[in-house]
Coordinates of C-alpha atoms (C1' of nucleotides) in Angstrom, one line a residue:
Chain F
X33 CA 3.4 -99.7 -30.7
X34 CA -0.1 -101.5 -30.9
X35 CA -1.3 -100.0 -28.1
X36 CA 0.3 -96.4 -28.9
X37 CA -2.3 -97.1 -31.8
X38 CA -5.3 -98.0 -29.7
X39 CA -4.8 -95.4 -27.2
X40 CA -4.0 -92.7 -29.5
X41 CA -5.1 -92.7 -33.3
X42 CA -8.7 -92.6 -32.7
X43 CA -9.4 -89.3 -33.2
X44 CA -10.4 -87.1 -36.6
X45 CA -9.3 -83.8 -37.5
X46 CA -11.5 -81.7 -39.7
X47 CA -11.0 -78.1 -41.9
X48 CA -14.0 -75.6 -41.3
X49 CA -13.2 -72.2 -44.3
X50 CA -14.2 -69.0 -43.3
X51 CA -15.0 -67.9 -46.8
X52 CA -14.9 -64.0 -46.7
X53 CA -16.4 -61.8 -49.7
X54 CA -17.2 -58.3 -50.3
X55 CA -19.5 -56.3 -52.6
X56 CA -21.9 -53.2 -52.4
X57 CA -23.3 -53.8 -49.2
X58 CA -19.9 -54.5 -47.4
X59 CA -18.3 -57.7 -45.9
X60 CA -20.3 -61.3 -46.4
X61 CA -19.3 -64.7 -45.5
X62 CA -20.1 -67.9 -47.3
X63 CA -22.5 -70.4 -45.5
X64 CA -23.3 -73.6 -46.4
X65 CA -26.6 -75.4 -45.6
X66 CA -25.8 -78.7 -43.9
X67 CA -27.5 -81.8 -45.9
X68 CA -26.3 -84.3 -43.4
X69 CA -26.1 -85.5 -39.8
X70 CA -24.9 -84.0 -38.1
X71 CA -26.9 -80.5 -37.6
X72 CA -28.6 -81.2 -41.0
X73 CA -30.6 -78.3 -42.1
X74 CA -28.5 -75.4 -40.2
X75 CA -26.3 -73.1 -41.8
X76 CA -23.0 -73.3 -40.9
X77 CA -18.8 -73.2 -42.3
X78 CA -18.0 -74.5 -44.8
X79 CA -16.2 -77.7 -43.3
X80 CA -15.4 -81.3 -43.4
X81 CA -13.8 -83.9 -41.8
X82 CA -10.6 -84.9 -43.7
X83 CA -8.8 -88.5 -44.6
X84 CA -5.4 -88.9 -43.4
X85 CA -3.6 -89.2 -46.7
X86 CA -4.0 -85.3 -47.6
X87 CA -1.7 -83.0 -46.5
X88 CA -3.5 -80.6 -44.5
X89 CA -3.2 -77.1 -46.3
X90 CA -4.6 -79.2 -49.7
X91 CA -7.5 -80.8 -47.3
X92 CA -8.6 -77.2 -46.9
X93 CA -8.7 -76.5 -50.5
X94 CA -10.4 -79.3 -51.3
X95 CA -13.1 -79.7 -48.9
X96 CA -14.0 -75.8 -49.9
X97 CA -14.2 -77.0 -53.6
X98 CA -16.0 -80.3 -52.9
X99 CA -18.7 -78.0 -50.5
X100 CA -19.0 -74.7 -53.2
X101 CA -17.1 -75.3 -56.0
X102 CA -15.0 -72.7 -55.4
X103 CA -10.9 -73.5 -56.0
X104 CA -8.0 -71.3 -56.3
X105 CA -8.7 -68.8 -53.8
X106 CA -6.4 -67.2 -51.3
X107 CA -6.5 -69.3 -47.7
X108 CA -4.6 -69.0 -44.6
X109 CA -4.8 -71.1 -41.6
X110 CA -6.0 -69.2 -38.7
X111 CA -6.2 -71.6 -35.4
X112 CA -7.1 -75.0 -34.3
X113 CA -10.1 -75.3 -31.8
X114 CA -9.9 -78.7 -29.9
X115 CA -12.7 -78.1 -27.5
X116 CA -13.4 -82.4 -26.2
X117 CA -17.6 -81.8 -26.8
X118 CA -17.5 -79.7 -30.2
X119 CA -18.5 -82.5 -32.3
X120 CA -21.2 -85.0 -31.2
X121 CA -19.8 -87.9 -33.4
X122 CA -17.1 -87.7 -31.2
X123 CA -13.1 -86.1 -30.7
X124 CA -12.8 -83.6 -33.7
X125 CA -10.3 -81.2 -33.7
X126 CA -10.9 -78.8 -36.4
X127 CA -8.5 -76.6 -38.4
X128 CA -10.0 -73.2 -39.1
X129 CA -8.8 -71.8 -42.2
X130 CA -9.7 -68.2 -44.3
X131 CA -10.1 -68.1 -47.5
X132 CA -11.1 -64.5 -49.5
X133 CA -13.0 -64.1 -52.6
X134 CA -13.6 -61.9 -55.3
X135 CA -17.1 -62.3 -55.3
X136 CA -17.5 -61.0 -59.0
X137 CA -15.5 -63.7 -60.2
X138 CA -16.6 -66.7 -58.5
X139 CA -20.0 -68.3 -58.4
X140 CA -20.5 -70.8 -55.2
X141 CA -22.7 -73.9 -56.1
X142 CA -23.1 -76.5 -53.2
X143 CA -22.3 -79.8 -53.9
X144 CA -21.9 -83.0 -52.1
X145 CA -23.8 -82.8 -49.1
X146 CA -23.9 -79.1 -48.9
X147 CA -27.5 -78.3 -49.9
X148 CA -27.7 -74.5 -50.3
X149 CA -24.6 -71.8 -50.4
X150 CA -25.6 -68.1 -49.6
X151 CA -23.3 -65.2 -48.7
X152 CA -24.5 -63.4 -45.4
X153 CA -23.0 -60.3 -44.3
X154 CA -21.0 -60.3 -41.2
X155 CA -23.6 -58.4 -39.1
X156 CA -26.4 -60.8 -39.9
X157 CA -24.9 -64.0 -39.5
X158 CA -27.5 -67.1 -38.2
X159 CA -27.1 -69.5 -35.3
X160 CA -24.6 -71.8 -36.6
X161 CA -23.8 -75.1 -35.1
X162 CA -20.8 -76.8 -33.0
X163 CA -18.1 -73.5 -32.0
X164 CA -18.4 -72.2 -35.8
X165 CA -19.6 -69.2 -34.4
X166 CA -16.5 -68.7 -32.1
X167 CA -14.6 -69.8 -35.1
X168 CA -16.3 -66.9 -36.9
X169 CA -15.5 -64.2 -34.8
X170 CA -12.1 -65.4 -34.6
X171 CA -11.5 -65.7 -37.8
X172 CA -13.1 -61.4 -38.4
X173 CA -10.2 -60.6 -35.6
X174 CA -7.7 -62.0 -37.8
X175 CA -8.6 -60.7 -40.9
X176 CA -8.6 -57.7 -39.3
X177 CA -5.4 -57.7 -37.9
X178 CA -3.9 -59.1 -41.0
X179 CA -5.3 -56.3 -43.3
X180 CA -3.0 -54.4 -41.6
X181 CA -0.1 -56.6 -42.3
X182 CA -0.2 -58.1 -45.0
X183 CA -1.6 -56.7 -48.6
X184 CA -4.4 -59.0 -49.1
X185 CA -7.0 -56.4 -49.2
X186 CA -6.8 -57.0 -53.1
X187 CA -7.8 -60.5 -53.0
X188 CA -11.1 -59.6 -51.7
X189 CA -11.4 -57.0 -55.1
X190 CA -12.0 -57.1 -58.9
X191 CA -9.4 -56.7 -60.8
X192 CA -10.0 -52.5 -61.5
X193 CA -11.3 -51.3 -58.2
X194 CA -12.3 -47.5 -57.1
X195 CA -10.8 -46.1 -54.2
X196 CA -14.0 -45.4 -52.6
X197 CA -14.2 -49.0 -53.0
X198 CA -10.9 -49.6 -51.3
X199 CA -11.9 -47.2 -48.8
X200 CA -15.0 -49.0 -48.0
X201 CA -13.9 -52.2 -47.6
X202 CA -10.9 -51.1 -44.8
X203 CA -13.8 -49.4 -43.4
X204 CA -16.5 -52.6 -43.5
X205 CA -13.1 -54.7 -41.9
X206 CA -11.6 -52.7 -39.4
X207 CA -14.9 -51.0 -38.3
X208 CA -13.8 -47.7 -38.3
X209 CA -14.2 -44.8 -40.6
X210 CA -11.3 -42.8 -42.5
X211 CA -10.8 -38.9 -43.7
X212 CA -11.4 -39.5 -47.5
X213 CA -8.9 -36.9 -48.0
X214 CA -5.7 -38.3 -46.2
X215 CA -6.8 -41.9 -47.1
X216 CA -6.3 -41.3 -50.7
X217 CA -3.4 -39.7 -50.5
X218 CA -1.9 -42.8 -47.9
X219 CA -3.2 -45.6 -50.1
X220 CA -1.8 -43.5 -53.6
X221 CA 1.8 -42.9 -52.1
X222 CA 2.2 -46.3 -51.6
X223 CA 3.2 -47.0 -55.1
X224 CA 1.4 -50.1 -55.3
X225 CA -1.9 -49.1 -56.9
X226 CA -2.1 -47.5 -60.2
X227 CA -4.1 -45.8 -62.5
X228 CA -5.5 -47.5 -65.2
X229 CA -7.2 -44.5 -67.6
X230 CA -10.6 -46.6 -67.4
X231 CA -13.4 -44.4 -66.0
X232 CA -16.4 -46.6 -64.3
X233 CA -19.4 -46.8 -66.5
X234 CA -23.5 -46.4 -65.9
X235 CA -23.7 -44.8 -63.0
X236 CA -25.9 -42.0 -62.0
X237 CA -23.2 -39.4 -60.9
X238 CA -19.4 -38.6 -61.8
X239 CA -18.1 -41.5 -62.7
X240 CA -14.7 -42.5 -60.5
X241 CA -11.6 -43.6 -61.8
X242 CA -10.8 -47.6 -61.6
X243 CA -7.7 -48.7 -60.1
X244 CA -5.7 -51.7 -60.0
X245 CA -2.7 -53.4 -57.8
X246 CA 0.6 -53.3 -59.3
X247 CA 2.0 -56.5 -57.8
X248 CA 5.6 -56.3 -59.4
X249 CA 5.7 -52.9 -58.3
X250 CA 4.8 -53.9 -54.4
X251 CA 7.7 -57.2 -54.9
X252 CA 10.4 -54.5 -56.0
X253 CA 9.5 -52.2 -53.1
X254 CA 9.3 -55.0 -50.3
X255 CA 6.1 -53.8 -49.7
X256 CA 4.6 -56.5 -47.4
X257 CA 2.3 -54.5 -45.1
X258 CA -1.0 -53.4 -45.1
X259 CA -2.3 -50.5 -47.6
X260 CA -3.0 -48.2 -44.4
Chain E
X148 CA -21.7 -93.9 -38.7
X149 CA -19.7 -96.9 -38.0
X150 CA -17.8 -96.4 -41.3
X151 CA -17.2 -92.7 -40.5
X152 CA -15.5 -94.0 -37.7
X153 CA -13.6 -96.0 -39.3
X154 CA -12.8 -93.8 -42.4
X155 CA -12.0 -91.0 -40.4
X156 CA -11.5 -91.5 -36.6
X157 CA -8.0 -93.3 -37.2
X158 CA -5.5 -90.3 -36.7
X159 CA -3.6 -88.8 -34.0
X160 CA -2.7 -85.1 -32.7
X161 CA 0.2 -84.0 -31.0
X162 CA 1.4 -80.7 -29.3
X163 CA 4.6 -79.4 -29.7
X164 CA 5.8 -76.7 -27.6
X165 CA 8.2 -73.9 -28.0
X166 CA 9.4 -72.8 -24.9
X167 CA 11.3 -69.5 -24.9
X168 CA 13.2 -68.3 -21.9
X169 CA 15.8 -65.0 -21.8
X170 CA 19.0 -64.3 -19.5
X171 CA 22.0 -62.5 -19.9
X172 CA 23.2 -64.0 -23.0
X173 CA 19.9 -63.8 -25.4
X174 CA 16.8 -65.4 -26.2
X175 CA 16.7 -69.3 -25.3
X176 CA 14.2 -72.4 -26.5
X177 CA 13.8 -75.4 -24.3
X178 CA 14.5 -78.7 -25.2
X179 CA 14.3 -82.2 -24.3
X180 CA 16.2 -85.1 -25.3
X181 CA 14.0 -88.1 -26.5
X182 CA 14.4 -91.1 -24.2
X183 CA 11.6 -92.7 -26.6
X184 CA 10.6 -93.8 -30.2
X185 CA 11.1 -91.7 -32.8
X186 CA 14.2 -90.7 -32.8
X187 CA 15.9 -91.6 -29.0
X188 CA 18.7 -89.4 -27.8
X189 CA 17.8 -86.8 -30.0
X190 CA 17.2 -83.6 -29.0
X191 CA 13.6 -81.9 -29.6
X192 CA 11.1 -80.0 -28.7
X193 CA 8.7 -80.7 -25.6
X194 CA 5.7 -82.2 -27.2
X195 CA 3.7 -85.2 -27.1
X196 CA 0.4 -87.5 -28.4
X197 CA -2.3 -85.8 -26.7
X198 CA -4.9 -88.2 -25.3
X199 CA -8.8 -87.7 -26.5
X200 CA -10.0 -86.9 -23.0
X201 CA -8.5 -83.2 -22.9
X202 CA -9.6 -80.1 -24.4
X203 CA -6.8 -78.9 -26.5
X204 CA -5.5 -75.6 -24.1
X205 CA -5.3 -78.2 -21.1
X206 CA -3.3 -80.6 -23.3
X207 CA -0.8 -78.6 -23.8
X208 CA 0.1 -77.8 -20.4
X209 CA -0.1 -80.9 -19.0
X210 CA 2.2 -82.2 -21.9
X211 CA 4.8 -79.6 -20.9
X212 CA 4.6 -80.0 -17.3
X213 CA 5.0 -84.1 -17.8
X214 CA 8.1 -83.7 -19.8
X215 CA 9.7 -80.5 -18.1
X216 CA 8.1 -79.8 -14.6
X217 CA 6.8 -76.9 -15.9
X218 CA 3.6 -75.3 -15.0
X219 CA 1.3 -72.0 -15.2
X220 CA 3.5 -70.3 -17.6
X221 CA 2.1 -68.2 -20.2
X222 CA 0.7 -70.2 -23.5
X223 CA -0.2 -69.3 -26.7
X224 CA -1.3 -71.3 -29.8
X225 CA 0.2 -70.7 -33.0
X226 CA 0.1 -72.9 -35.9
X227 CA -0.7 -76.8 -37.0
X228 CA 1.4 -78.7 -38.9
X229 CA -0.1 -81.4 -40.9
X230 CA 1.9 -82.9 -43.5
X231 CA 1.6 -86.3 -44.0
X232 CA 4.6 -87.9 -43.7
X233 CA 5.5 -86.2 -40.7
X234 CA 6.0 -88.5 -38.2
X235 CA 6.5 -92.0 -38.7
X236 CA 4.5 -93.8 -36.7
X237 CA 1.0 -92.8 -39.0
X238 CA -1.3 -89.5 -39.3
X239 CA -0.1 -87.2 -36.3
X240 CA -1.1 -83.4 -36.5
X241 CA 0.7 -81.8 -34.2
X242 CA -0.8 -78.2 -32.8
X243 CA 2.5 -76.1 -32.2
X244 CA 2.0 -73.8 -28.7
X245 CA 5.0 -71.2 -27.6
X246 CA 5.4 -70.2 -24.1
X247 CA 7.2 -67.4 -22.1
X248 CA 9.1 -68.0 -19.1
X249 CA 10.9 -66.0 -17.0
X250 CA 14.8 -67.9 -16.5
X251 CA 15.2 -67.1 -12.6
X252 CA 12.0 -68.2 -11.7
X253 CA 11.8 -71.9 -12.7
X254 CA 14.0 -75.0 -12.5
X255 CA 12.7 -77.2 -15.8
X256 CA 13.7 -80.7 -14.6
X257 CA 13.2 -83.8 -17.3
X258 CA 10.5 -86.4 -16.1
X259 CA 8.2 -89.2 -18.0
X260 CA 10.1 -89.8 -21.2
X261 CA 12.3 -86.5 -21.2
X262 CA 15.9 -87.8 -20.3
X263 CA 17.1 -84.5 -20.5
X264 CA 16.1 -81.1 -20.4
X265 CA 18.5 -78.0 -21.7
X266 CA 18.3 -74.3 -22.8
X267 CA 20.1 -74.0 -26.4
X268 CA 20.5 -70.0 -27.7
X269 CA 18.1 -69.4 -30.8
X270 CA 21.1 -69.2 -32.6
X271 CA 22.5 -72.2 -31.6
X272 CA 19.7 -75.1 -32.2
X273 CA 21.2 -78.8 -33.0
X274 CA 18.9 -80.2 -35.4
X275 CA 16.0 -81.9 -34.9
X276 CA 13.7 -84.4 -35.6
X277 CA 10.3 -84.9 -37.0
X278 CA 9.3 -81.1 -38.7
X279 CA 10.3 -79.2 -35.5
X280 CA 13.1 -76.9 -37.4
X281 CA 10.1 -75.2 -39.2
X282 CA 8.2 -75.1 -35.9
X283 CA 10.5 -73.3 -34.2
X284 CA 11.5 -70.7 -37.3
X285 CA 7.8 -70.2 -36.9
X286 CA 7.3 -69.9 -33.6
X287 CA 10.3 -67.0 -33.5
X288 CA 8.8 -65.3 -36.4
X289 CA 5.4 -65.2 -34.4
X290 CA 7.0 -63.9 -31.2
X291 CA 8.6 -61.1 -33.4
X292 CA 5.4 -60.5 -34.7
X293 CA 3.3 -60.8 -31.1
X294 CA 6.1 -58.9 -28.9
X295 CA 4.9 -56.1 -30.9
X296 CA 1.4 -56.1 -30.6
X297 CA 0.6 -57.7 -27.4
X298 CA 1.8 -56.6 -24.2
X299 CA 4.0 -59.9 -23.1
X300 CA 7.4 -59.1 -23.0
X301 CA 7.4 -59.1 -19.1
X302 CA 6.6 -62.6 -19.3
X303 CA 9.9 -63.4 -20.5
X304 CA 11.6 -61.0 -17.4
X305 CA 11.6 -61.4 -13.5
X306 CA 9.5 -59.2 -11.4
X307 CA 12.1 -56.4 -11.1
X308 CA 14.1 -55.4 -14.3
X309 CA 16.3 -52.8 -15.4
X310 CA 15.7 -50.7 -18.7
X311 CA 19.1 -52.2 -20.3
X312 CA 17.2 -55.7 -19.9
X313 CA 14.4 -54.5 -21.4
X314 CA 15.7 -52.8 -24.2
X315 CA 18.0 -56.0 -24.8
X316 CA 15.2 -58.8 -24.9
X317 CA 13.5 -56.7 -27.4
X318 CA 17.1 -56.5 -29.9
X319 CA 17.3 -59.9 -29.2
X320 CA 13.6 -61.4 -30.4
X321 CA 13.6 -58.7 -33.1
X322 CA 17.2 -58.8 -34.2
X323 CA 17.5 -55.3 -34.7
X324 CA 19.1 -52.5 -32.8
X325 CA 17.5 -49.4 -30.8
X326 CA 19.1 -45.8 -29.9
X327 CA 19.2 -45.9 -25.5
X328 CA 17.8 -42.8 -25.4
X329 CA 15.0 -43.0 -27.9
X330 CA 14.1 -46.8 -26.2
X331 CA 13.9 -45.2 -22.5
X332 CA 11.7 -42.2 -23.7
X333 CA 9.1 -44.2 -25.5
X334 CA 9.1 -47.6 -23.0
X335 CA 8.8 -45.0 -20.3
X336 CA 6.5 -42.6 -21.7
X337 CA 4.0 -45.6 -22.2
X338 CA 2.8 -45.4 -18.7
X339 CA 3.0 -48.8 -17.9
X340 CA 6.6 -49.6 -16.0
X341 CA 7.1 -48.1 -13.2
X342 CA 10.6 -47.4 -10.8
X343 CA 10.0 -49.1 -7.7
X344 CA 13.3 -47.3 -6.0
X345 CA 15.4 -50.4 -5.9
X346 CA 19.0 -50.8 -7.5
X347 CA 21.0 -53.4 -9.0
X348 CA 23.5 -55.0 -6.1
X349 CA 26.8 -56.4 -6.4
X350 CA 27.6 -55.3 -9.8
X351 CA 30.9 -53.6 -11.1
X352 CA 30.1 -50.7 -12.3
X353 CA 26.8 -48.0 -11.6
X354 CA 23.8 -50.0 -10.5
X355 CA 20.9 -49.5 -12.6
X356 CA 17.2 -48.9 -11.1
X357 CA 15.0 -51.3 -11.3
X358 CA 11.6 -51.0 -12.7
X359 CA 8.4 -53.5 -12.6
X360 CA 5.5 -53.7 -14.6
X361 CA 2.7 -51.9 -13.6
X362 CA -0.2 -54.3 -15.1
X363 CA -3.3 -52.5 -13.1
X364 CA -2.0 -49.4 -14.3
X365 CA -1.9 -51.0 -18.3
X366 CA -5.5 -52.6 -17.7
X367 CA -6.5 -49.0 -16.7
X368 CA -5.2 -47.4 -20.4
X369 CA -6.2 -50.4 -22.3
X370 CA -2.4 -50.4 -23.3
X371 CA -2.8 -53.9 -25.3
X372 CA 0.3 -53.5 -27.9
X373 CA 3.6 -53.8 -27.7
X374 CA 5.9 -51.2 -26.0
X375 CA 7.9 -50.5 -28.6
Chain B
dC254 C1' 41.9 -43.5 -11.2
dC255 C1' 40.2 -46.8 -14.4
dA256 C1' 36.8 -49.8 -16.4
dA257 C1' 32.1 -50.7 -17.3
dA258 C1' 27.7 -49.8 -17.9
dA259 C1' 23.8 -46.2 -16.5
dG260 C1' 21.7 -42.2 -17.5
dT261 C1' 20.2 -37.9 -19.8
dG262 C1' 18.0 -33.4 -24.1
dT263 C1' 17.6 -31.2 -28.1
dT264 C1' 17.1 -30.6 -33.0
dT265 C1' 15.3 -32.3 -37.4
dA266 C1' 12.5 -34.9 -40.3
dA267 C1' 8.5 -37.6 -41.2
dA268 C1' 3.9 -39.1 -40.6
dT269 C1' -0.6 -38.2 -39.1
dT270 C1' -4.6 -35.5 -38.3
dA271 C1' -8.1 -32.0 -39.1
dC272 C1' -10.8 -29.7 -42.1
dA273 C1' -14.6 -27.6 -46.7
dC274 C1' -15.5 -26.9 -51.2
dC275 C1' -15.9 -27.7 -56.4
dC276 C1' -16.6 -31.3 -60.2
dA277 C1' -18.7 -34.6 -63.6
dT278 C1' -22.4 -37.3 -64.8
dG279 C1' -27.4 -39.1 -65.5
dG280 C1' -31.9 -38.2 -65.1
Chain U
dC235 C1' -30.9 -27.7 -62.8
dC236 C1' -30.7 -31.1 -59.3
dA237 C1' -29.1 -35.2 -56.9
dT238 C1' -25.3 -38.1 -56.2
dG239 C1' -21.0 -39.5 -55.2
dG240 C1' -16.0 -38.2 -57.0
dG241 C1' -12.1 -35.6 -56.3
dT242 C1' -8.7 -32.2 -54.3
dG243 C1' -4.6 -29.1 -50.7
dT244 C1' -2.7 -27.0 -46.7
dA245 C1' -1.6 -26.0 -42.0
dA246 C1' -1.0 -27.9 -37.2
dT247 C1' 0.3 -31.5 -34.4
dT248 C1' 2.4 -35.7 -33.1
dT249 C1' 5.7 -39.1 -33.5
dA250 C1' 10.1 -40.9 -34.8
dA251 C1' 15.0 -40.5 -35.7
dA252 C1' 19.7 -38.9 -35.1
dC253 C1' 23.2 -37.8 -32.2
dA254 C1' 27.6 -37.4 -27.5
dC255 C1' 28.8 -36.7 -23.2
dT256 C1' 28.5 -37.1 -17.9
dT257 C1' 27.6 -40.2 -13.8
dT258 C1' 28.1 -43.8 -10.4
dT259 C1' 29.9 -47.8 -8.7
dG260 C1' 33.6 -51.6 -7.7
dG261 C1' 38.1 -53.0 -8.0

DNA sequence: CCAAAAGTGTTTAAATTACACCCATGG
DNA sequence: CCATGGGTGTAATTTAAACACTTTTGG
């Protein structure tokens, strides 16, 4: 029993968040810069290594809030990455986890050691340290994939939305372009979006109609899959 | 650094696998019965501490073959579990893997700890220790979800199959029912079995053809999803 | 000749795709 | 009145669903 102790609890486990958000200029993840060892001064996830008395799914959550203040947000786990060199301190295996943001409603501050916190869009991401670039792309396959199976598109919106909007955001995920036409009618004939007689305000041409997500609606149709 | 080490590097990570196999009477899951602490005698499935000189991927294997004798199969991660009361022997995370094996092929034989290996029908599961009920729920729910979207079904069949098999592995992982006619016209149509001219022998009633996935021929449609 | 499973086509309904013009607002 | 993005319908094609009888083999 000792020596199941030596031999094998000497390793850490750590959370790294993809944070996704989504405005005007289309898909953005959060970045933290790094204000200690190691990697100080890179930009990288949002992650931490995590004490063994947390269960795991709230080590994610906290670890986001302690890094950017940010709490209550919708997070998945995604997939562990147990590479033995990943972390120069020594064996880390970390838990990747997504998390997706309206970023209208949220303002990220870094805190603890996080030093800076800046949303970069997913085409223009830096050089990040240990695999969190691997992480990264894996993490954009999944959302992908669960876009398309699970309505979570709306987490990732305000609260009244256009469907242009909606439109552009399956677009900026799936990286692929859709008939305006036939998407509107798809997306309306689910039921699960509704009209909400608000018209958006200030802007320089005819002004679209603002949406929202009817979640009792989607619970009393089973509707579980993605809006496309 | 030192109290880093201590703070954190004090926990320990398992892998469970889920090991599903198919023959003539349904969907299967490997287990072993525990000749060790926790929980001796008890049936479970194949998993064990992983040691900190392994990547992850590697760890997994190896694991499985120690415990069953089995090798090269087809793996897949698919969730961590990290509650904290797990296992009760301290922190252990355990990283939960399925794998596919085809019945005829292999002869899983217990070895290290493993006093006993078994197949047990899905349906059919004694319980088990530690958290491994909610693995396995989960690790059925993501071979539902994966059998559609990936191309891996003819990892759970031998080389040569006949369509009944085929359309029977799928009714059994996704508990539902398909029309014969409609299965063979849409499995066929996807380009990617092929007849290879043999029959069934010995049976009792007409022999069936046998087909064989055609994997060159799949690579060459970038056929990636599921057949059905 | 019987039992048991293999094999085979057509019709209907539903979902998806392609495609082009007018509308409402602010400046 | 112009620029900008919002908003709308129909026909053609593809895909999915429903449905019942004949064939081949071994015993």
């Amino acid at each position: 029993m000792k020596k199941i102790i030596k031999q094998y609890f000497n390793v850490a486990v750590s959370v790294d968040n993809v944070v996704f958000g989504f405005d005007a200029d289309g898909l953005k993840v959060l970045l933290i810069s790094r204000g200690s060892e190691p990697f100080p001064g890179s930009w990288a996830l949002p992650g931490d290594l995590i004490s063994p008395e947390m269960d795991l799914e709230y080590s994610a959550e906290r670890v986001l809030k302690q890094l950017t203040g940010l709490d209550q947000l919708f997070m998945e786990q995604i997939q562990t990455f147990g590479r033995v060199d990943r972390h120069p301190f020594g064996r880390v295996f970390t838990i990747a986890y997504f998390a997706l943001i309206k970023v209208e409603q949220y303002h990220p501050q870094a805190s603890s050691w996080a030093k800076d916190v800046a949303w970069f869009k997913v085409t223009e991401i830096p050089t990040l340290p240990f695999d969190h670039r691997e992480i990264l792309e894996y993490a954009r396959r999944e959302l992908k994939n669960r876009i398309r199976t699970q309505t979570l598109v709306f987490e990732l919106l305000p609260k009244y939305f256009t469907l242009t909007e909606l439109q552009f955001i399956h677009e900026s995920i799936l990286e692929e372009e859709f008939d305006v036409r036939n998407f509107r009618k798809k997306t309306l004939s689910s039921g699960i979006i509704e009209e909400t007689g608000k018209l958006q305000k200030n802007v320089t041409h005819r002004p679209a109609k603002l949406y929202r997500f009817n979640a009792s609606k989607a619970k009393q149709l089973d509707f579980e899959g993605g809006i496309l």
